[in-house]
């Protein structure tokens, strides 16, 4: 079982996302949807957390060396602490690719 807890998000005094708690059992197939072009990334999370979320959801094991190699391949090393909603469109696409690679999916 994989459990993911995400704290709510507020901006300028307005709540834009409530607390979320997700649990996935077995070999569930899960889709996180978002507006078109968002790459289905979670804007309140940083690059690292978005990438590793893919591995958590898939139940995939990874190590820091593998994670670092993916960051280097996609030129994301300096961005890993930056929140997704502060990235350019191309940077968001590279994060989405990294999230796929960390899951060991074929693309």
mmCIF file with all atom_site columns, C-alpha atoms in Angstrom, residues 9-61:
data_model
loop_
_atom_site.group_PDB
_atom_site.id
_atom_site.type_symbol
_atom_site.label_atom_id
_atom_site.label_alt_id
_atom_site.label_comp_id
_atom_site.label_asym_id
_atom_site.label_entity_id
_atom_site.label_seq_id
_atom_site.pdbx_PDB_ins_code
_atom_site.Cartn_x
_atom_site.Cartn_y
_atom_site.Cartn_z
_atom_site.occupancy
_atom_site.B_iso_or_equiv
_atom_site.pdbx_formal_charge
_atom_site.auth_seq_id
_atom_site.auth_comp_id
_atom_site.auth_asym_id
_atom_site.auth_atom_id
_atom_site.pdbx_PDB_model_num
ATOM 1  C CA . UNK A 1 9  ? -2.345 25.288 -0.191  1.00 0.00 ? 9  UNK A CA 1
ATOM 2  C CA . UNK A 1 10 ? -3.344 28.923 0.263   1.00 0.00 ? 10 UNK A CA 1
ATOM 3  C CA . UNK A 1 11 ? -2.269 31.974 -1.682  1.00 0.00 ? 11 UNK A CA 1
ATOM 4  C CA . UNK A 1 12 ? -3.047 35.583 -0.826  1.00 0.00 ? 12 UNK A CA 1
ATOM 5  C CA . UNK A 1 13 ? -5.295 34.452 2.014   1.00 0.00 ? 13 UNK A CA 1
ATOM 6  C CA . UNK A 1 14 ? -7.427 32.237 -0.225  1.00 0.00 ? 14 UNK A CA 1
ATOM 7  C CA . UNK A 1 15 ? -7.436 28.455 0.106   1.00 0.00 ? 15 UNK A CA 1
ATOM 8  C CA . UNK A 1 16 ? -6.870 26.929 -3.327  1.00 0.00 ? 16 UNK A CA 1
ATOM 9  C CA . UNK A 1 17 ? -6.340 23.306 -2.267  1.00 0.00 ? 17 UNK A CA 1
ATOM 10 C CA . UNK A 1 18 ? -7.570 21.453 0.803   1.00 0.00 ? 18 UNK A CA 1
ATOM 11 C CA . UNK A 1 19 ? -5.609 18.726 2.574   1.00 0.00 ? 19 UNK A CA 1
ATOM 12 C CA . UNK A 1 20 ? -5.428 15.551 0.513   1.00 0.00 ? 20 UNK A CA 1
ATOM 13 C CA . UNK A 1 21 ? -4.776 12.017 1.719   1.00 0.00 ? 21 UNK A CA 1
ATOM 14 C CA . UNK A 1 22 ? -4.557 9.216  -0.844  1.00 0.00 ? 22 UNK A CA 1
ATOM 15 C CA . UNK A 1 23 ? -4.086 5.483  -0.338  1.00 0.00 ? 23 UNK A CA 1
ATOM 16 C CA . UNK A 1 24 ? -3.420 3.043  -3.168  1.00 0.00 ? 24 UNK A CA 1
ATOM 17 C CA . UNK A 1 25 ? -3.580 -0.714 -2.712  1.00 0.00 ? 25 UNK A CA 1
ATOM 18 C CA . UNK A 1 26 ? -2.205 -3.483 -4.898  1.00 0.00 ? 26 UNK A CA 1
ATOM 19 C CA . UNK A 1 27 ? -1.568 -2.779 -8.534  1.00 0.00 ? 27 UNK A CA 1
ATOM 20 C CA . UNK A 1 28 ? -4.021 0.092  -8.854  1.00 0.00 ? 28 UNK A CA 1
ATOM 21 C CA . UNK A 1 29 ? -3.774 2.280  -11.918 1.00 0.00 ? 29 UNK A CA 1
ATOM 22 C CA . UNK A 1 30 ? -4.089 5.906  -10.846 1.00 0.00 ? 30 UNK A CA 1
ATOM 23 C CA . UNK A 1 31 ? -4.276 9.099  -12.866 1.00 0.00 ? 31 UNK A CA 1
ATOM 24 C CA . UNK A 1 32 ? -3.757 12.561 -11.473 1.00 0.00 ? 32 UNK A CA 1
ATOM 25 C CA . UNK A 1 33 ? -5.369 15.021 -13.820 1.00 0.00 ? 33 UNK A CA 1
ATOM 26 C CA . UNK A 1 34 ? -4.822 18.706 -14.233 1.00 0.00 ? 34 UNK A CA 1
ATOM 27 C CA . UNK A 1 35 ? -5.318 21.460 -16.714 1.00 0.00 ? 35 UNK A CA 1
ATOM 28 C CA . UNK A 1 36 ? -4.022 20.762 -20.185 1.00 0.00 ? 36 UNK A CA 1
ATOM 29 C CA . UNK A 1 37 ? -0.285 21.319 -20.506 1.00 0.00 ? 37 UNK A CA 1
ATOM 30 C CA . UNK A 1 38 ? 0.367  21.046 -16.780 1.00 0.00 ? 38 UNK A CA 1
ATOM 31 C CA . UNK A 1 39 ? 2.019  17.640 -17.139 1.00 0.00 ? 39 UNK A CA 1
ATOM 32 C CA . UNK A 1 40 ? -0.167 16.519 -14.259 1.00 0.00 ? 40 UNK A CA 1
ATOM 33 C CA . UNK A 1 41 ? 2.382  17.938 -11.813 1.00 0.00 ? 41 UNK A CA 1
ATOM 34 C CA . UNK A 1 42 ? 1.339  19.272 -8.424  1.00 0.00 ? 42 UNK A CA 1
ATOM 35 C CA . UNK A 1 43 ? 2.170  22.981 -8.291  1.00 0.00 ? 43 UNK A CA 1
ATOM 36 C CA . UNK A 1 44 ? 2.387  23.142 -4.492  1.00 0.00 ? 44 UNK A CA 1
ATOM 37 C CA . UNK A 1 45 ? 5.202  20.549 -4.470  1.00 0.00 ? 45 UNK A CA 1
ATOM 38 C CA . UNK A 1 46 ? 8.814  21.121 -5.435  1.00 0.00 ? 46 UNK A CA 1
ATOM 39 C CA . UNK A 1 47 ? 10.580 19.396 -8.327  1.00 0.00 ? 47 UNK A CA 1
ATOM 40 C CA . UNK A 1 48 ? 12.083 16.633 -6.154  1.00 0.00 ? 48 UNK A CA 1
ATOM 41 C CA . UNK A 1 49 ? 8.761  15.755 -4.507  1.00 0.00 ? 49 UNK A CA 1
ATOM 42 C CA . UNK A 1 50 ? 6.948  15.719 -7.866  1.00 0.00 ? 50 UNK A CA 1
ATOM 43 C CA . UNK A 1 51 ? 9.531  13.387 -9.399  1.00 0.00 ? 51 UNK A CA 1
ATOM 44 C CA . UNK A 1 52 ? 9.581  11.018 -6.431  1.00 0.00 ? 52 UNK A CA 1
ATOM 45 C CA . UNK A 1 53 ? 5.776  11.013 -6.254  1.00 0.00 ? 53 UNK A CA 1
ATOM 46 C CA . UNK A 1 54 ? 5.833  9.017  -9.489  1.00 0.00 ? 54 UNK A CA 1
ATOM 47 C CA . UNK A 1 55 ? 7.968  6.312  -7.862  1.00 0.00 ? 55 UNK A CA 1
ATOM 48 C CA . UNK A 1 56 ? 5.806  6.281  -4.731  1.00 0.00 ? 56 UNK A CA 1
ATOM 49 C CA . UNK A 1 57 ? 2.578  5.869  -6.669  1.00 0.00 ? 57 UNK A CA 1
ATOM 50 C CA . UNK A 1 58 ? 4.082  3.102  -8.811  1.00 0.00 ? 58 UNK A CA 1
ATOM 51 C CA . UNK A 1 59 ? 5.665  1.397  -5.796  1.00 0.00 ? 59 UNK A CA 1
ATOM 52 C CA . UNK A 1 60 ? 9.005  1.593  -7.642  1.00 0.00 ? 60 UNK A CA 1
ATOM 53 C CA . UNK A 1 61 ? 12.290 1.389  -5.766  1.00 0.00 ? 61 UNK A CA 1
#
